[in-house]
Every structure is written in C-alpha cells, then in structure tokens.
mmCIF file of C-alpha atoms and ligand atoms in Angstrom:
data_model
loop_
_atom_site.group_PDB
_atom_site.id
_atom_site.type_symbol
_atom_site.label_atom_id
_atom_site.label_comp_id
_atom_site.label_asym_id
_atom_site.label_seq_id
_atom_site.Cartn_x
_atom_site.Cartn_y
_atom_site.Cartn_z
ATOM 1 C CA UNK P 1 -0.007 0.163 0.099
ATOM 2 C CA UNK P 2 3.012 2.344 0.553
ATOM 3 C CA UNK P 3 6.385 2.427 -0.736
ATOM 4 C CA UNK P 4 8.370 3.863 1.986
ATOM 5 C CA UNK P 5 11.675 2.580 0.969
ATOM 6 C CA UNK P 6 11.742 4.323 -2.479
ATOM 7 C CA UNK P 7 10.578 7.451 -0.586
ATOM 8 C CA UNK P 8 13.529 7.132 1.539
ATOM 9 C CA UNK P 9 16.060 6.698 -1.392
ATOM 10 C CA UNK P 10 14.972 10.202 -2.484
ATOM 11 C CA UNK P 11 16.037 11.881 0.915
ATOM 12 C CA UNK P 12 18.377 9.643 2.069
ATOM 13 C CA UNK P 13 21.500 11.917 2.522
ATOM 14 C CA UNK P 14 19.521 14.572 4.575
ATOM 15 C CA UNK P 15 17.804 11.795 6.739
ATOM 16 C CA UNK P 16 20.987 9.956 7.433
ATOM 17 C CA UNK P 17 22.712 13.256 8.144
ATOM 18 C CA UNK P 18 20.049 14.164 10.539
ATOM 19 C CA UNK P 19 19.780 10.866 12.366
ATOM 20 C CA UNK P 20 23.593 10.485 12.792
ATOM 21 C CA UNK P 21 23.613 14.063 14.393
ATOM 22 C CA UNK P 22 21.288 13.046 16.897
ATOM 23 C CA UNK P 23 23.363 10.068 17.574
ATOM 24 C CA UNK P 24 26.464 12.190 17.818
ATOM 25 C CA UNK P 25 24.800 14.829 20.249
ATOM 26 C CA UNK P 26 23.115 11.998 22.461
ATOM 27 C CA UNK P 27 20.125 14.124 23.270
ATOM 28 C CA UNK P 28 17.807 11.405 22.361
ATOM 29 C CA UNK P 29 14.798 12.784 24.439
ATOM 30 C CA UNK P 30 13.628 16.395 24.649
ATOM 31 C CA UNK P 31 16.497 17.328 22.382
ATOM 32 C CA UNK P 32 16.888 20.308 20.109
ATOM 33 C CA UNK P 33 15.280 18.361 17.208
ATOM 34 C CA UNK P 34 12.019 17.837 19.193
ATOM 35 C CA UNK P 35 11.962 21.889 19.651
ATOM 36 C CA UNK P 36 12.832 22.391 16.021
ATOM 37 C CA UNK P 37 10.228 20.065 14.748
ATOM 38 C CA UNK P 38 7.857 21.575 17.032
ATOM 39 C CA UNK P 39 8.331 25.017 15.748
ATOM 40 C CA UNK P 40 8.388 23.885 11.838
ATOM 41 C CA UNK P 41 5.048 22.292 12.617
ATOM 42 C CA UNK P 42 3.551 25.249 14.162
ATOM 43 C CA UNK P 43 4.597 27.341 11.323
ATOM 44 C CA UNK P 44 3.474 24.930 8.625
ATOM 45 C CA UNK P 45 -0.155 24.720 10.327
ATOM 46 C CA UNK P 46 -0.118 28.117 11.562
ATOM 47 C CA UNK P 47 -1.151 27.329 14.999
ATOM 48 C CA UNK P 48 -0.061 28.727 18.156
ATOM 49 C CA UNK P 49 1.119 25.326 19.975
ATOM 50 C CA UNK P 50 2.226 22.053 18.691
ATOM 51 C CA UNK P 51 2.869 19.220 21.622
ATOM 52 C CA UNK P 52 4.799 16.367 20.299
ATOM 53 C CA UNK P 53 3.930 13.018 21.906
ATOM 54 C CA UNK P 54 4.520 9.313 21.478
ATOM 55 C CA UNK P 55 1.941 8.531 18.764
ATOM 56 C CA UNK P 56 -1.638 9.337 17.368
ATOM 57 C CA UNK P 57 -3.634 7.554 20.063
ATOM 58 C CA UNK P 58 -1.888 9.272 22.781
ATOM 59 C CA UNK P 59 -2.406 12.452 21.395
ATOM 60 C CA UNK P 60 -6.220 11.840 21.463
ATOM 61 C CA UNK P 61 -6.074 10.280 24.889
ATOM 62 C CA UNK P 62 -4.183 13.442 26.364
ATOM 63 C CA UNK P 63 -6.269 15.711 24.122
ATOM 64 C CA UNK P 64 -9.618 14.299 25.934
ATOM 65 C CA UNK P 65 -7.870 14.392 29.180
ATOM 66 C CA UNK P 66 -7.281 18.246 29.164
ATOM 67 C CA UNK P 67 -10.799 18.887 28.849
ATOM 68 C CA UNK P 68 -11.637 18.099 32.352
ATOM 69 C CA UNK P 69 -14.439 15.412 31.658
ATOM 70 C CA UNK P 70 -16.307 13.498 34.161
ATOM 71 C CA UNK P 71 -16.717 9.613 34.109
ATOM 72 C CA UNK P 72 -19.953 8.901 32.244
ATOM 73 C CA UNK P 73 -19.623 12.255 30.139
ATOM 74 C CA UNK P 74 -20.582 11.579 26.807
ATOM 75 C CA UNK P 75 -18.317 12.252 23.543
ATOM 76 C CA UNK P 76 -19.956 12.179 20.191
ATOM 77 C CA UNK P 77 -17.942 10.354 17.305
ATOM 78 C CA UNK P 78 -18.566 8.585 14.243
ATOM 79 C CA UNK P 79 -18.328 4.552 14.276
ATOM 80 C CA UNK P 80 -16.792 4.584 10.967
ATOM 81 C CA UNK P 81 -12.968 5.229 11.904
ATOM 82 C CA UNK P 82 -9.692 3.637 13.341
ATOM 83 C CA UNK P 83 -10.646 2.235 16.699
ATOM 84 C CA UNK P 84 -7.863 4.413 18.536
ATOM 85 C CA UNK P 85 -10.348 7.360 17.926
ATOM 86 C CA UNK P 86 -13.275 5.792 20.091
ATOM 87 C CA UNK P 87 -11.114 3.455 22.360
ATOM 88 C CA UNK P 88 -9.511 6.330 24.254
ATOM 89 C CA UNK P 89 -12.983 7.809 25.222
ATOM 90 C CA UNK P 90 -14.041 4.578 26.554
ATOM 91 C CA UNK P 91 -10.453 4.185 28.298
ATOM 92 C CA UNK P 92 -10.965 7.411 30.299
ATOM 93 C CA UNK P 93 -14.634 6.408 31.527
ATOM 94 C CA UNK P 94 -16.316 8.370 29.313
ATOM 95 C CA UNK P 95 -19.168 7.322 26.883
ATOM 96 C CA UNK P 96 -18.710 7.228 23.082
ATOM 97 C CA UNK P 97 -21.775 8.149 21.436
ATOM 98 C CA UNK P 98 -21.589 6.998 17.889
ATOM 99 C CA UNK P 99 -22.915 8.981 15.222
ATOM 100 C CA UNK P 100 -23.704 8.181 11.519
ATOM 101 C CA UNK P 101 -21.323 9.267 8.711
ATOM 102 C CA UNK P 102 -21.986 11.045 5.326
ATOM 103 C CA UNK P 103 -22.328 8.575 2.611
ATOM 104 C CA UNK P 104 -20.056 10.622 0.283
ATOM 105 C CA UNK P 105 -17.389 12.307 2.495
ATOM 106 C CA UNK P 106 -17.170 8.976 4.849
ATOM 107 C CA UNK P 107 -16.837 11.888 7.651
ATOM 108 C CA UNK P 108 -19.554 12.541 10.404
ATOM 109 C CA UNK P 109 -22.773 13.560 9.392
ATOM 110 C CA UNK P 110 -23.293 16.908 10.486
ATOM 111 C CA UNK P 111 -26.817 16.740 10.384
ATOM 112 C CA UNK P 112 -27.079 13.681 12.614
ATOM 113 C CA UNK P 113 -24.922 15.488 15.476
ATOM 114 C CA UNK P 114 -27.738 17.337 17.590
ATOM 115 C CA UNK P 115 -30.056 14.764 17.917
ATOM 116 C CA UNK P 116 -27.284 12.669 19.684
ATOM 117 C CA UNK P 117 -26.693 15.655 22.089
ATOM 118 C CA UNK P 118 -27.814 15.026 25.711
ATOM 119 C CA UNK P 119 -27.283 17.206 28.804
ATOM 120 C CA UNK P 120 -24.175 15.002 29.440
ATOM 121 C CA UNK P 121 -22.581 15.550 26.183
ATOM 122 C CA UNK P 122 -19.236 17.468 26.217
ATOM 123 C CA UNK P 123 -17.330 17.070 23.165
ATOM 124 C CA UNK P 124 -17.525 16.121 19.436
ATOM 125 C CA UNK P 125 -14.815 14.216 17.821
ATOM 126 C CA UNK P 126 -14.784 14.496 14.057
ATOM 127 C CA UNK P 127 -12.340 12.433 12.206
ATOM 128 C CA UNK P 128 -11.121 13.707 8.606
ATOM 129 C CA UNK P 129 -11.059 10.352 7.154
ATOM 130 C CA UNK P 130 -8.924 9.249 4.215
ATOM 131 C CA UNK P 131 -7.707 12.736 4.200
ATOM 132 C CA UNK P 132 -10.784 14.665 3.626
ATOM 133 C CA UNK P 133 -12.003 17.001 5.953
ATOM 134 C CA UNK P 134 -15.289 16.622 8.117
ATOM 135 C CA UNK P 135 -17.888 19.480 7.599
ATOM 136 C CA UNK P 136 -16.116 21.592 10.237
ATOM 137 C CA UNK P 137 -17.848 24.604 9.586
ATOM 138 C CA UNK P 138 -21.134 23.167 10.449
ATOM 139 C CA UNK P 139 -19.593 20.842 13.654
ATOM 140 C CA UNK P 140 -18.028 24.189 15.059
ATOM 141 C CA UNK P 141 -21.310 25.977 14.642
ATOM 142 C CA UNK P 142 -23.127 23.239 16.440
ATOM 143 C CA UNK P 143 -20.509 22.930 19.422
ATOM 144 C CA UNK P 144 -20.790 26.754 20.063
ATOM 145 C CA UNK P 145 -24.347 26.664 20.215
ATOM 146 C CA UNK P 146 -24.360 23.548 22.585
ATOM 147 C CA UNK P 147 -21.189 24.739 24.492
ATOM 148 C CA UNK P 148 -19.211 21.614 23.553
ATOM 149 C CA UNK P 149 -15.519 20.993 22.719
ATOM 150 C CA UNK P 150 -14.353 19.948 19.327
ATOM 151 C CA UNK P 151 -11.380 17.664 19.234
ATOM 152 C CA UNK P 152 -10.109 16.969 15.615
ATOM 153 C CA UNK P 153 -8.704 13.679 14.776
ATOM 154 C CA UNK P 154 -6.283 14.614 12.104
ATOM 155 C CA UNK P 155 -4.236 11.527 11.785
ATOM 156 C CA UNK P 156 -5.304 11.037 8.081
ATOM 157 C CA UNK P 157 -5.477 14.744 6.897
ATOM 158 C CA UNK P 158 -2.303 16.354 7.788
ATOM 159 C CA UNK P 159 -1.691 19.283 5.475
ATOM 160 C CA UNK P 160 -5.394 19.592 4.311
ATOM 161 C CA UNK P 161 -6.618 22.929 3.628
ATOM 162 C CA UNK P 162 -10.082 24.057 5.010
ATOM 163 C CA UNK P 163 -12.088 26.983 3.770
ATOM 164 C CA UNK P 164 -14.047 28.408 6.822
ATOM 165 C CA UNK P 165 -17.260 30.358 6.205
ATOM 166 C CA UNK P 166 -15.452 33.771 6.891
ATOM 167 C CA UNK P 167 -13.426 33.100 4.017
ATOM 168 C CA UNK P 168 -10.048 32.464 5.687
ATOM 169 C CA UNK P 169 -8.122 29.055 4.567
ATOM 170 C CA UNK P 170 -6.669 27.065 7.571
ATOM 171 C CA UNK P 171 -5.226 23.665 8.049
ATOM 172 C CA UNK P 172 -7.285 20.843 9.270
ATOM 173 C CA UNK P 173 -6.766 20.184 12.883
ATOM 174 C CA UNK P 174 -6.493 23.626 13.962
ATOM 175 C CA UNK P 175 -10.250 24.623 13.858
ATOM 176 C CA UNK P 176 -11.437 22.682 16.774
ATOM 177 C CA UNK P 177 -10.226 23.558 20.171
ATOM 178 C CA UNK P 178 -7.761 20.575 19.825
ATOM 179 C CA UNK P 179 -6.140 18.806 16.935
ATOM 180 C CA UNK P 180 -4.543 15.500 16.953
ATOM 181 C CA UNK P 181 -2.312 13.576 14.648
ATOM 182 C CA UNK P 182 -0.412 10.600 14.026
ATOM 183 C CA UNK P 183 3.470 10.178 12.509
ATOM 184 C CA UNK P 184 2.842 6.374 12.192
ATOM 185 C CA UNK P 185 5.279 5.570 9.006
ATOM 186 C CA UNK P 186 2.488 5.156 6.549
ATOM 187 C CA UNK P 187 0.702 8.179 7.316
ATOM 188 C CA UNK P 188 1.183 11.267 5.172
ATOM 189 C CA UNK P 189 3.799 12.730 7.385
ATOM 190 C CA UNK P 190 5.160 9.814 8.855
ATOM 191 C CA UNK P 191 8.385 8.961 10.903
ATOM 192 C CA UNK P 192 10.549 5.916 11.126
ATOM 193 C CA UNK P 193 8.615 4.392 14.306
ATOM 194 C CA UNK P 194 5.911 6.026 16.289
ATOM 195 C CA UNK P 195 5.030 9.440 16.826
ATOM 196 C CA UNK P 196 2.018 12.130 17.235
ATOM 197 C CA UNK P 197 1.329 15.447 18.125
ATOM 198 C CA UNK P 198 -1.527 17.723 19.545
ATOM 199 C CA UNK P 199 -2.316 21.290 18.196
ATOM 200 C CA UNK P 200 -4.043 23.996 19.783
ATOM 201 C CA UNK P 201 -4.501 27.767 19.908
ATOM 202 C CA UNK P 202 -5.660 27.901 23.141
ATOM 203 C CA UNK P 203 -2.571 28.590 25.603
ATOM 204 C CA UNK P 204 -4.542 27.344 28.730
ATOM 205 C CA UNK P 205 -5.221 23.903 27.181
ATOM 206 C CA UNK P 206 -1.563 23.974 25.486
ATOM 207 C CA UNK P 207 -0.244 24.018 28.908
ATOM 208 C CA UNK P 208 -2.293 21.627 30.603
ATOM 209 C CA UNK P 209 -1.777 19.433 27.350
ATOM 210 C CA UNK P 210 2.014 19.764 28.004
ATOM 211 C CA UNK P 211 1.721 18.978 31.482
ATOM 212 C CA UNK P 212 -0.231 15.838 31.216
ATOM 213 C CA UNK P 213 2.129 14.542 28.481
ATOM 214 C CA UNK P 214 4.697 15.194 31.069
ATOM 215 C CA UNK P 215 3.551 13.314 34.243
ATOM 216 C CA UNK P 216 1.381 16.153 35.080
ATOM 217 C CA UNK P 217 4.484 18.112 35.933
ATOM 218 C CA UNK P 218 4.485 22.076 36.091
ATOM 219 C CA UNK P 219 8.187 21.798 37.270
ATOM 220 C CA UNK P 220 10.650 19.228 37.734
ATOM 221 C CA UNK P 221 9.351 17.031 40.755
ATOM 222 C CA UNK P 222 5.992 18.825 40.993
ATOM 223 C CA UNK P 223 3.083 16.767 39.754
ATOM 224 C CA UNK P 224 -0.122 18.841 39.796
ATOM 225 C CA UNK P 225 -2.448 16.515 37.762
ATOM 226 C CA UNK P 226 -2.492 12.698 37.039
ATOM 227 C CA UNK P 227 -0.858 12.713 33.554
ATOM 228 C CA UNK P 228 1.322 10.015 31.396
ATOM 229 C CA UNK P 229 4.485 9.966 29.817
ATOM 230 C CA UNK P 230 4.340 10.327 26.002
ATOM 231 C CA UNK P 231 7.083 11.738 24.192
ATOM 232 C CA UNK P 232 8.383 12.090 20.349
ATOM 233 C CA UNK P 233 11.716 11.122 20.550
ATOM 234 C CA UNK P 234 14.611 12.938 18.859
ATOM 235 C CA UNK P 235 15.643 10.599 15.929
ATOM 236 C CA UNK P 236 11.850 10.703 14.929
ATOM 237 C CA UNK P 237 11.784 14.565 15.213
ATOM 238 C CA UNK P 238 14.738 14.698 13.181
ATOM 239 C CA UNK P 239 13.252 12.479 10.363
ATOM 240 C CA UNK P 240 10.230 14.382 10.543
ATOM 241 C CA UNK P 241 11.657 17.702 10.021
ATOM 242 C CA UNK P 242 13.159 16.518 7.020
ATOM 243 C CA UNK P 243 9.936 14.839 5.549
ATOM 244 C CA UNK P 244 7.819 18.192 6.741
ATOM 245 C CA UNK P 245 9.695 20.064 3.941
ATOM 246 C CA UNK P 246 8.575 17.277 1.477
ATOM 247 C CA UNK P 247 4.902 17.015 2.763
ATOM 248 C CA UNK P 248 3.401 19.573 0.096
ATOM 249 C CA UNK P 249 5.049 17.524 -2.327
ATOM 250 C CA UNK P 250 3.980 14.209 -1.102
ATOM 251 C CA UNK P 251 0.224 15.887 -0.878
ATOM 252 C CA UNK P 252 0.753 16.775 -4.603
ATOM 253 C CA UNK P 253 1.921 13.345 -5.489
ATOM 254 C CA UNK P 254 -1.150 11.426 -3.857
ATOM 255 C CA UNK P 255 -3.447 13.916 -5.564
ATOM 256 C CA UNK P 256 -1.793 13.011 -8.971
ATOM 257 C CA UNK P 257 -2.486 9.220 -8.112
ATOM 258 C CA UNK P 258 -5.963 9.945 -7.071
ATOM 259 C CA UNK P 259 -6.580 12.196 -10.256
ATOM 260 C CA UNK P 260 -5.340 8.970 -12.360
ATOM 261 C CA UNK P 261 -7.520 6.687 -10.388
ATOM 262 C CA UNK P 262 -10.513 9.033 -10.832
ATOM 263 C CA UNK P 263 -10.168 9.337 -14.571
ATOM 264 C CA UNK P 264 -10.069 5.363 -15.067
ATOM 265 C CA UNK P 265 -12.907 4.590 -12.382
ATOM 266 C CA UNK P 266 -15.090 7.698 -13.137
ATOM 267 C CA UNK P 267 -16.646 6.347 -15.996
ATOM 268 C CA UNK P 268 -16.907 2.704 -14.945
ATOM 269 C CA UNK P 269 -20.337 1.153 -13.890
ATOM 270 C CA UNK P 270 -20.977 0.237 -10.188
ATOM 271 C CA UNK P 271 -17.783 2.095 -8.989
ATOM 272 C CA UNK P 272 -18.166 5.568 -6.753
ATOM 273 C CA UNK P 273 -14.978 7.448 -6.959
ATOM 274 C CA UNK P 274 -14.010 9.422 -3.880
ATOM 275 C CA UNK P 275 -16.371 12.478 -3.214
ATOM 276 C CA UNK P 276 -14.401 15.851 -3.306
ATOM 277 C CA UNK P 277 -15.621 18.409 -1.065
ATOM 278 C CA UNK P 278 -15.728 21.898 -1.860
ATOM 279 C CA UNK P 279 -14.516 23.326 1.606
ATOM 280 C CA UNK P 280 -11.483 21.424 1.983
ATOM 281 C CA UNK P 281 -8.509 19.909 -0.012
ATOM 282 C CA UNK P 282 -8.171 16.165 0.012
ATOM 283 C CA UNK P 283 -4.926 14.862 0.825
ATOM 284 C CA UNK P 284 -5.633 11.407 0.069
ATOM 285 C CA UNK P 285 -4.472 9.623 2.850
ATOM 286 C CA UNK P 286 -6.377 6.869 1.348
ATOM 287 C CA UNK P 287 -7.970 6.079 -2.265
ATOM 288 C CA UNK P 288 -11.067 4.474 -1.385
ATOM 289 C CA UNK P 289 -14.179 3.276 -3.895
ATOM 290 C CA UNK P 290 -17.450 2.570 -3.037
ATOM 291 C CA UNK P 291 -18.527 -0.619 -4.901
ATOM 292 C CA UNK P 292 -22.129 -0.710 -5.967
ATOM 293 C CA UNK P 293 -23.060 -3.879 -7.309
ATOM 294 C CA UNK P 294 -19.452 -5.673 -8.093
ATOM 295 C CA UNK P 295 -18.454 -7.809 -5.148
ATOM 296 C CA UNK P 296 -16.096 -6.134 -2.906
ATOM 297 C CA UNK P 297 -14.664 -9.038 -1.140
ATOM 298 C CA UNK P 298 -14.199 -10.686 -4.453
ATOM 299 C CA UNK P 299 -12.530 -7.945 -5.889
ATOM 300 C CA UNK P 300 -10.019 -7.842 -2.852
ATOM 301 C CA UNK P 301 -9.201 -11.329 -3.243
ATOM 302 C CA UNK P 302 -8.560 -11.163 -6.959
ATOM 303 C CA UNK P 303 -6.265 -8.196 -6.490
ATOM 304 C CA UNK P 304 -4.363 -10.069 -3.850
ATOM 305 C CA UNK P 305 -4.068 -13.082 -6.319
ATOM 306 C CA UNK P 306 -2.393 -10.576 -8.786
ATOM 307 C CA UNK P 307 -0.202 -9.219 -6.172
ATOM 308 C CA UNK P 308 -1.819 -5.693 -6.019
ATOM 309 C CA UNK P 309 -2.557 -4.912 -2.480
ATOM 310 C CA UNK P 310 -5.646 -3.594 -1.125
ATOM 311 C CA UNK P 311 -7.194 -2.927 2.057
ATOM 312 C CA UNK P 312 -10.702 -2.597 3.833
ATOM 313 C CA UNK P 313 -10.880 0.644 5.923
ATOM 314 C CA UNK P 314 -12.624 -0.556 8.340
ATOM 315 C CA UNK P 315 -14.166 -3.906 7.991
ATOM 316 C CA UNK P 316 -16.143 -3.707 11.347
ATOM 317 C CA UNK P 317 -17.184 -0.490 12.575
ATOM 318 C CA UNK P 318 -16.680 0.783 16.245
ATOM 319 C CA UNK P 319 -20.539 0.216 17.088
ATOM 320 C CA UNK P 320 -20.003 -3.417 16.293
ATOM 321 C CA UNK P 321 -16.860 -3.896 18.112
ATOM 322 C CA UNK P 322 -17.156 -6.311 21.170
ATOM 323 C CA UNK P 323 -15.128 -3.676 23.123
ATOM 324 C CA UNK P 324 -18.460 -1.320 23.031
ATOM 325 C CA UNK P 325 -21.051 -4.025 23.498
ATOM 326 C CA UNK P 326 -21.518 -2.719 27.265
ATOM 327 C CA UNK P 327 -22.404 0.714 26.015
ATOM 328 C CA UNK P 328 -25.296 -1.054 23.983
ATOM 329 C CA UNK P 329 -23.452 0.062 20.833
ATOM 330 C CA UNK P 330 -24.306 -2.880 19.129
ATOM 331 C CA UNK P 331 -27.785 -2.193 18.908
ATOM 332 C CA UNK P 332 -27.657 1.111 17.268
ATOM 333 C CA UNK P 333 -28.820 1.489 13.662
ATOM 334 C CA UNK P 334 -26.158 3.106 11.451
ATOM 335 C CA UNK P 335 -27.168 1.896 8.090
ATOM 336 C CA UNK P 336 -24.829 4.100 6.025
ATOM 337 C CA UNK P 337 -21.908 2.806 8.511
ATOM 338 C CA UNK P 338 -22.835 -0.526 7.972
ATOM 339 C CA UNK P 339 -23.184 -0.375 4.137
ATOM 340 C CA UNK P 340 -19.875 1.198 3.974
ATOM 341 C CA UNK P 341 -18.019 -1.576 5.707
ATOM 342 C CA UNK P 342 -19.541 -3.966 3.163
ATOM 343 C CA UNK P 343 -18.745 -1.985 -0.076
ATOM 344 C CA UNK P 344 -15.342 0.147 0.459
ATOM 345 C CA UNK P 345 -12.264 -0.895 -0.623
ATOM 346 C CA UNK P 346 -8.903 1.414 -0.723
ATOM 347 C CA UNK P 347 -6.256 0.810 -3.348
ATOM 348 C CA UNK P 348 -2.505 1.455 -3.080
ATOM 349 C CA UNK P 349 -1.948 5.344 -2.902
ATOM 350 C CA UNK P 350 1.605 6.678 -2.276
ATOM 351 C CA UNK P 351 4.053 9.360 -2.996
ATOM 352 C CA UNK P 352 6.212 7.095 -5.090
ATOM 353 C CA UNK P 353 3.944 5.360 -7.570
ATOM 354 C CA UNK P 354 4.743 4.789 -11.046
ATOM 355 C CA UNK P 355 2.624 4.796 -14.195
ATOM 356 C CA UNK P 356 3.229 1.223 -15.151
ATOM 357 C CA UNK P 357 1.894 0.472 -11.306
ATOM 358 C CA UNK P 358 -1.142 2.537 -11.789
ATOM 359 C CA UNK P 359 -1.813 0.971 -15.103
ATOM 360 C CA UNK P 360 -1.529 -2.563 -13.811
ATOM 361 C CA UNK P 361 -3.645 -1.952 -10.883
ATOM 362 C CA UNK P 362 -6.417 -0.422 -13.002
ATOM 363 C CA UNK P 363 -6.149 -3.239 -15.413
ATOM 364 C CA UNK P 364 -6.587 -5.764 -12.705
ATOM 365 C CA UNK P 365 -9.655 -3.923 -11.186
ATOM 366 C CA UNK P 366 -11.129 -3.576 -14.738
ATOM 367 C CA UNK P 367 -10.515 -7.569 -15.402
ATOM 368 C CA UNK P 368 -12.401 -7.975 -12.511
ATOM 369 C CA UNK P 369 -15.144 -5.892 -12.861
ATOM 370 C CA UNK P 370 -15.764 -5.346 -16.452
ATOM 371 C CA UNK P 371 -16.050 -2.097 -18.398
HETATM 372 C C1 PLP C 1 -3.407 6.360 12.454
HETATM 373 C C2 PLP C 1 -4.840 6.863 13.381
HETATM 374 C C3 PLP C 1 -4.682 6.797 14.546
HETATM 375 C C4 PLP C 1 -3.690 6.374 15.722
HETATM 376 O O1 PLP C 1 -2.350 6.904 15.469
HETATM 377 P P1 PLP C 1 -1.187 5.934 16.084
HETATM 378 O O2 PLP C 1 -0.195 6.591 15.821
HETATM 379 O O3 PLP C 1 -1.294 4.427 15.596
HETATM 380 O O4 PLP C 1 -1.535 5.744 17.519
HETATM 381 C C5 PLP C 1 -5.841 7.743 15.223
HETATM 382 N N1 PLP C 1 -7.007 8.009 14.355
HETATM 383 C C6 PLP C 1 -6.869 7.664 12.894
HETATM 384 C C7 PLP C 1 -8.139 8.102 12.267
HETATM 385 C C8 PLP C 1 -5.624 7.129 12.660
HETATM 386 O O5 PLP C 1 -5.616 6.981 11.098
#
C-alpha cells in the first residue's frame, strides 16, 4: 500500500545526516530536534501550539484528558473510523456516542449530531477520514450553540486546507479546540517509528496538555495533575523535520495518483470514486472506492491473487466491536456506516507510485469488474 523504501532513497543524505547528528549529540529525549520540529510544525500549520507526543492514540487520549470531563460524560464520534478514536474515550471512563457518517465524505454526518446531544454531552470528535475534512463549519457552529469541545482526529489529513465560512483558509487540525495527529510511518507525514502530536491555539489548554504528556508536571518533581509519559523522541523528530519539508510535494503526488484513478474509474459502472467536497483539499491518505454492485470481497481477493495490495478500511465499525458492547452500541442503527463497511475498498496510493503500477492496478480492477 505504501513504498517507504523508495521514498527514503530520495531523501537519504538528509535523513542519514539528521539521524547521525542526533546520535552524535546524544540528546535522544527532548533534544533540540524535538523543539525544532515543534516550531517547524507550528509554522507550517499556522497554529500557536504543537505538543509532540508518542503516537496518535496518545494524542487523542491526552487531548481528551485536558478537557476535564467527568466519568459518564458523553463524547460524540463517528463509528466509521480507526478504533483509536473511540477507544480512548472509553478508556477515560467517558461514553462514546456513535453517530452516522455522510455517505459521500465518509466523515461524521453533521445533520445527525444534534439529535445525539444530551445534557451529558461534552465534546465532539470528528475524524477527517482518508484525508478529507469533515464539515467543520457546521460542526463548530453546533459545538458553539451547545457549548461543546471539538477535538479533531487529523491523523489522516495533515496538510489539508479548509475554507472557513469567514473566507479564511486554515489547516485541518487547527479548527477545533484541539487537533491530534499520528506520525505512524504510513501516514501522510510519517516518521520511522511511532510519533504523534497535539495542536491548539488555546494557551491554557496547551499548558495543560504539555503537563499531562509529562507526568502532570508543572516544574521538575512537582506533579499537579495525573498525567502520563508520552514523548516524541529526537530521532523521529529529526526525520520528521526533513519529511515536513516534503509534505506539500507528497500531498501533490498523492493527489496525482487520485486524479489518475478518478479518470479511470469515474466512467465505470458500479463504482463510486471518492467525493471531493468544495470546502477542503483532499490529501488522499487513502484512495477508497465504493462498490455498488461488484463484489467487494471478490475484488479484494482477485487483486491479492494478482499481487495488487488492497485494504478494507474498516471492515467492522466501532459500534459493532465487542469492546463497546457494554455501551449498548451493538443495538445502534447506523445503516450508512454498516453499508460502507461492506462496500469500501482502498487501493494503493503513495508518494512513489509509477505510471506502470497505476496501469497495472487499474487493468486488474477492470478485468474483475468489466467495463
Ligand atoms: C493512525 C490513526 C490513529 C492512531 O495513531 P497511532 O499513531 O497509530 O496511535 C488515530 N486515528 C486515526 C483516524 C488514524 O488513522
């Protein structure tokens, strides 16, 4: 699905230098590379505070911890997402309230949010799935009306631009009260191990998030609140500084692949190509088709038999996971989510794709589906 080796070959001298510098300086934890990356990312995202941490799941957990919620408080989230989004809510003793997604954008359906709000609702966690932003203008408006926090799960959409109603263009992850991302190697901005970060424009929240990620510590050995230990290490930060400079090129490369696929699959019967909303720039973490007729699992197997990788993101939605059975989630009626889990298939998309690979992949899909 990705080709991180070819990608590395193109930036090898810079990466090797950066890693070797970290080793020679031996500032492995909280070193200058971590501060440097934090500042680079603040500049890129045009956000006041970036707090690096150990991974995207921690980012979501720490963000949620910073909101001072009480056990049993409710957090609205889509069911159609990676498990991390919803898992941290339950881990903190909060109640995930699963809401339907929009059938075109794959993101939380803003029209279904208000009816899920109760007096216990404290936050909304939209996920910018596959690299396309949720309808943040509508979500922020709802959140404001009901006095709710918004935590964006931006793990799949870093670098995406979003058009706010006031005409300004901002990066996803900087619109809600807090944004979270992951630097898992295959993400659009990935490191060579685990990594994550939290973004906010709110000084007070930033301070709290920083403390939580560092054992609740305000100054050394003074622990004011219960926190955790979640750090981005210097080697990963050094790698990320190099790769951040390439991020816009990487996004362009992904969008070129998506454009090739769109042109090929667009005219084919029974296939829906990814919808692109007007208010944001799709950064194509995944290229995901919806099959309206052709057998999805059959295609998945056929591709595998011809050495074409493909993935189902996600075969089982959160509300059908045993993990959430005690919340009565299994009884929820989320027909769009359930239907998408049966019909979606993601094809290879990355920064190093060759024309011949695209030709081969599309040919194999066409063989299975017919014109
Ligand atoms: C990858 C991902 C995460 C978790 O990130 P990790 O770094 O693997 O912990 C969370 N949410 C979404 C939507 C993701 O894609």
